[in-house]
PDB file of C-alpha atoms in Angstrom:
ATOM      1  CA  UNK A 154      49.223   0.554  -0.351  1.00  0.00           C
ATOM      2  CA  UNK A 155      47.973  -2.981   0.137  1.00  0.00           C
ATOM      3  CA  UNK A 156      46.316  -4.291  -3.206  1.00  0.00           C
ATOM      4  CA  UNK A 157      43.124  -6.751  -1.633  1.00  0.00           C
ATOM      5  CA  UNK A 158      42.013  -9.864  -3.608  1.00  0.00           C
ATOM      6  CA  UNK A 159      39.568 -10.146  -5.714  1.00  0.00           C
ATOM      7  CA  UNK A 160      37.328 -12.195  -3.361  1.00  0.00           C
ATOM      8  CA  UNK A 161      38.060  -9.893  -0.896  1.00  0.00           C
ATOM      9  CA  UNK A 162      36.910  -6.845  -2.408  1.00  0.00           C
ATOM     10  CA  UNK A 163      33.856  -8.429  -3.206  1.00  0.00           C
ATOM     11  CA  UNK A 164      33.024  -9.849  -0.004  1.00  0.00           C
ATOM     12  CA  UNK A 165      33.444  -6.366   1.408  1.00  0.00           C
ATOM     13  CA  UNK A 166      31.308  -4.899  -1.323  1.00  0.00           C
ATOM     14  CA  UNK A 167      28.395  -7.725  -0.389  1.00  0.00           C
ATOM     15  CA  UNK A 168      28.716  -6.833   3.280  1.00  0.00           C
ATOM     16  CA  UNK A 169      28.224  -3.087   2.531  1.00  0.00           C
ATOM     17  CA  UNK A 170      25.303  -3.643   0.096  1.00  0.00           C
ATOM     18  CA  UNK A 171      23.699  -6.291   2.431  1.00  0.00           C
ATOM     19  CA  UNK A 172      24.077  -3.705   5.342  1.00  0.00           C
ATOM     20  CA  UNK A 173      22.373  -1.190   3.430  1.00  0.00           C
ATOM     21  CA  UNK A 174      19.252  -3.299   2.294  1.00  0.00           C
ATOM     22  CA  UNK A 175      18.709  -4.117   6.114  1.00  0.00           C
ATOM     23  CA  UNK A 176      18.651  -0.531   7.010  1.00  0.00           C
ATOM     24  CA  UNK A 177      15.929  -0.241   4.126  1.00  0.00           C
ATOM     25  CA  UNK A 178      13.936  -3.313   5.094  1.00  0.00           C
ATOM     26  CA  UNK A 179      14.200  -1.564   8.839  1.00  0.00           C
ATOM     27  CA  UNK A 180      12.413   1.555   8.162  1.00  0.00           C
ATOM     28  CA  UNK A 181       9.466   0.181   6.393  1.00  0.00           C
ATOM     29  CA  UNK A 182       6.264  -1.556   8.324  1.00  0.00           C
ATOM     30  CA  UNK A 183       4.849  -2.143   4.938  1.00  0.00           C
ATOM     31  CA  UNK A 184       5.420  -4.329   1.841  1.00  0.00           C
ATOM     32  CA  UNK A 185       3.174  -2.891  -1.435  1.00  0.00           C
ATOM     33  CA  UNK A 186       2.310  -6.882  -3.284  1.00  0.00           C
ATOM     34  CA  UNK A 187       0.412  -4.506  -5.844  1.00  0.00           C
ATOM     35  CA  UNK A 188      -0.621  -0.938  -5.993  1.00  0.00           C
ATOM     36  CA  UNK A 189      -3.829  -1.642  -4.526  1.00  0.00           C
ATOM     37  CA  UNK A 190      -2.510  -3.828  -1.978  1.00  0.00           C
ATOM     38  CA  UNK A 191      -0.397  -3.404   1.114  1.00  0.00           C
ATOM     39  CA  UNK A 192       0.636  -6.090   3.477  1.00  0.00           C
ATOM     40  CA  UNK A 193       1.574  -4.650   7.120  1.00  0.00           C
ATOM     41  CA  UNK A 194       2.296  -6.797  10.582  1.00  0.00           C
ATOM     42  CA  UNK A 195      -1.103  -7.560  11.143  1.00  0.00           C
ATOM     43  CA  UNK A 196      -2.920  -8.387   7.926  1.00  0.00           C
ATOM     44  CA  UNK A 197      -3.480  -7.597   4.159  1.00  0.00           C
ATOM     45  CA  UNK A 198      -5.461  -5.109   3.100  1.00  0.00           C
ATOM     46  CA  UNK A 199      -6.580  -4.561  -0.459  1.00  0.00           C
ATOM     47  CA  UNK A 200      -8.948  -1.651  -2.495  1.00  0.00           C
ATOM     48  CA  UNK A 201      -5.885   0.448  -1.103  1.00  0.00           C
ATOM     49  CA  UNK A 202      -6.662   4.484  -2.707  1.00  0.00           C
ATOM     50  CA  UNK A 203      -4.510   6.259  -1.117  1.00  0.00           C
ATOM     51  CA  UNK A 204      -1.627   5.690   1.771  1.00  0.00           C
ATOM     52  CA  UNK A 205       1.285   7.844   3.409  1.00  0.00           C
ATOM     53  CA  UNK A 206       4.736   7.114   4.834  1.00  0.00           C
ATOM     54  CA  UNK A 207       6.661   8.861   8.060  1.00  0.00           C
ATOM     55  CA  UNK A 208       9.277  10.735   6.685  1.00  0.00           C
ATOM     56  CA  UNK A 209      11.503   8.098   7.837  1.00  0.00           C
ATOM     57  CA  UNK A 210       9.930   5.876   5.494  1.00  0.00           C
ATOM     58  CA  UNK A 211       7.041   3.873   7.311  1.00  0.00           C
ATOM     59  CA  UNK A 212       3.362   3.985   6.902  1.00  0.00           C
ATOM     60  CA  UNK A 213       1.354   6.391   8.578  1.00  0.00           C
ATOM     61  CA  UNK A 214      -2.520   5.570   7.237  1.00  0.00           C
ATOM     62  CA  UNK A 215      -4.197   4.237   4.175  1.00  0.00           C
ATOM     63  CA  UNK A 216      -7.409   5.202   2.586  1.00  0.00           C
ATOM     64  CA  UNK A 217      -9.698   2.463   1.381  1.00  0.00           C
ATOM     65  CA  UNK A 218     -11.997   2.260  -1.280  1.00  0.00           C
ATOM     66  CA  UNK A 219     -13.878  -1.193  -0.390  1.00  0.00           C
ATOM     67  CA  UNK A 220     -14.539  -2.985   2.270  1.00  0.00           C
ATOM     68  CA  UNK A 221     -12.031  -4.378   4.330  1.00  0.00           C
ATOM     69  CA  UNK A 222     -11.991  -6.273   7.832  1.00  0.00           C
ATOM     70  CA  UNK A 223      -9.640  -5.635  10.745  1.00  0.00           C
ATOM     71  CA  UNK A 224     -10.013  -8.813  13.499  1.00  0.00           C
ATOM     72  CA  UNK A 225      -9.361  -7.792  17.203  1.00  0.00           C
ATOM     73  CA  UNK A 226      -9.515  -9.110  20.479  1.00  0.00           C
ATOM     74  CA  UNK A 227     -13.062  -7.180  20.749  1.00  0.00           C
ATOM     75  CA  UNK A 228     -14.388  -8.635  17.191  1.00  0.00           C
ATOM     76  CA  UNK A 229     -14.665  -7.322  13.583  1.00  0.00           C
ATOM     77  CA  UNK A 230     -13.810  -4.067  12.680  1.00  0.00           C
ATOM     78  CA  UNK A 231     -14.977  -2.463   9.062  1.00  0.00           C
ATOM     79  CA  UNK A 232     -12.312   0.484   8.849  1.00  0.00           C
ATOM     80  CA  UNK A 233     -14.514   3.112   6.235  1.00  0.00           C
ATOM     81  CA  UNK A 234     -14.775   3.353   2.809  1.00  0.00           C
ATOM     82  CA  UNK A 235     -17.020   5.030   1.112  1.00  0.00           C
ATOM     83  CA  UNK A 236     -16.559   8.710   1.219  1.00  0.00           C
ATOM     84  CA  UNK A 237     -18.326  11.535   2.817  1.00  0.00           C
ATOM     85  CA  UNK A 238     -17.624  15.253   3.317  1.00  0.00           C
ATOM     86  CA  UNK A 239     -16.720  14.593   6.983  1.00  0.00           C
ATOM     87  CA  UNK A 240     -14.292  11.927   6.116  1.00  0.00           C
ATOM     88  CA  UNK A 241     -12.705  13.093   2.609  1.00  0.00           C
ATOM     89  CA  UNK A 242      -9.322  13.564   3.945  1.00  0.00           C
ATOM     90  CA  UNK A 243      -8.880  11.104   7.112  1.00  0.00           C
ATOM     91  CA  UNK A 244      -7.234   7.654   6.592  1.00  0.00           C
ATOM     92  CA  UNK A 245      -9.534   4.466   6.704  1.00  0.00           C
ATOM     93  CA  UNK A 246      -6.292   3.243   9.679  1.00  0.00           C
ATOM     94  CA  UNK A 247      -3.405   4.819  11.228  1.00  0.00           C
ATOM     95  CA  UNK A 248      -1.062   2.741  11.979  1.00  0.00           C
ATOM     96  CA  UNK A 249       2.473   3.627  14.380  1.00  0.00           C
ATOM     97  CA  UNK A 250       5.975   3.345  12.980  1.00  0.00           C
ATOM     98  CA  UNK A 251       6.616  -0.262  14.561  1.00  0.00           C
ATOM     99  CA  UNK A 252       3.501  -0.718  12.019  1.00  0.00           C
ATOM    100  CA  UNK A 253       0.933  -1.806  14.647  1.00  0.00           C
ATOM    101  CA  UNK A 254      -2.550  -0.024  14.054  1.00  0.00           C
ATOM    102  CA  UNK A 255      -2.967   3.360  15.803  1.00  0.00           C
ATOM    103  CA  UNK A 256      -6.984   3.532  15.082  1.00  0.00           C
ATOM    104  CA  UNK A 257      -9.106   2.343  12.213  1.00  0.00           C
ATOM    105  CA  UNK A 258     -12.248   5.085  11.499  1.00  0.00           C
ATOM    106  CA  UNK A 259     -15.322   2.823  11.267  1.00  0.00           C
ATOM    107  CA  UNK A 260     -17.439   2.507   8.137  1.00  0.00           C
ATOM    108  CA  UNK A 261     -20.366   2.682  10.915  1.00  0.00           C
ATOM    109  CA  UNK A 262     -21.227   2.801  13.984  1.00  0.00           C
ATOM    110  CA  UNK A 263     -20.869   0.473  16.661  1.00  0.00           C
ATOM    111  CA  UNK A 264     -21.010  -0.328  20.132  1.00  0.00           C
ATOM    112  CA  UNK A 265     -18.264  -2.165  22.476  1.00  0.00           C
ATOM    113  CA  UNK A 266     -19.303  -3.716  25.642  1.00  0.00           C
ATOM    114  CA  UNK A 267     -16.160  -4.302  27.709  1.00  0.00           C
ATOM    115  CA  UNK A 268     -16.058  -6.574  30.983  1.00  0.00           C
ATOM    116  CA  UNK A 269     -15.287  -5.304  34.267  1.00  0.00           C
ATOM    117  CA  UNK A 270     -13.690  -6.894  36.822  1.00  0.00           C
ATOM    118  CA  UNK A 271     -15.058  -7.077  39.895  1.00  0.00           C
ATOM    119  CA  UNK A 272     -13.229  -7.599  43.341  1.00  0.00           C
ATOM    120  CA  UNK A 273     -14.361  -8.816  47.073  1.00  0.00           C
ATOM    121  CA  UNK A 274     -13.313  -5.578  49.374  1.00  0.00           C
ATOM    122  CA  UNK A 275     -10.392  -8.039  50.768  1.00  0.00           C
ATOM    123  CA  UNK A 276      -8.694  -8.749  48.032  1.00  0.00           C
ATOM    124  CA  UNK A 277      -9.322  -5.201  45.996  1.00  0.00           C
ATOM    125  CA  UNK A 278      -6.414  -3.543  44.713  1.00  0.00           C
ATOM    126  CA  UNK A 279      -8.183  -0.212  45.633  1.00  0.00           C
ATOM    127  CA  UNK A 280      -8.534  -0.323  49.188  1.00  0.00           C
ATOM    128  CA  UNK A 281      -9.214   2.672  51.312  1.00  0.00           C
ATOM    129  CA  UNK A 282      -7.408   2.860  54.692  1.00  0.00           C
ATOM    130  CA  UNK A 283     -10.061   3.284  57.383  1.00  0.00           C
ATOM    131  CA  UNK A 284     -10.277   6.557  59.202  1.00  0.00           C
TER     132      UNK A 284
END
């Protein structure tokens, strides 16, 4: 049997540990700063009720309990908050494991105008061979 040194045996215990934090740190999309507060990839969001984790680890949805704002490329979004019978059980946002939000249930609602883009018949991508 080879006997290690000291230093050795430690460094390999610091390796193992270290490898096993990282695997931790992997599986969650979410870091709880409070228990009413959970910071995910894109934002902080506070007045945090309730929330859920994947069963490998990451969060699924939260449920708020005051207003909160979610900032996209098409604006403001209020994800819901006050509760109704029609929205007792549903999470306030979804979000996927990477932790990017899935959907966000609006407090109320609202309509999106999007832009369409509009092509001369020479250069559109959708171009119907003549018969």
């Amino acid at each position: 049997m080879i006997e290690q040194q000291p230093t050795e045996r430690f460094s390999g215990m610091m390796s193992t540990l270290m490898e096993r934090i990282e695997e931790e740190e992997a599986m969650e999309n979410f870091y709880m700063i409070n228990d009413r507060t959970i910071q995910v990839r894109t934002g902080v969001f506070g007045s945090v009720e309730s929330y859920r984790c994947y069963s490998t680890g990451e969060l699924e949805g939260i449920q708020l309990s005051d207003k909160n704002m979610v900032v996209t490329h098409i604006g403001e979004l209020v994800p819901f908050y006050t509760e109704t019978t029609r929205r007792k059980n549903k999470y306030s946002i979804e979000f996927y494991k990477d932790g990017m939000i899935k959907s966000v249930a609006l407090e109320n609602n609202r309509r999106f105008t999007r832009r369409l883009a509009i092509f001369p018949p020479s250069s559109s991508p959708f171009t119907v061979p003549a018969n």
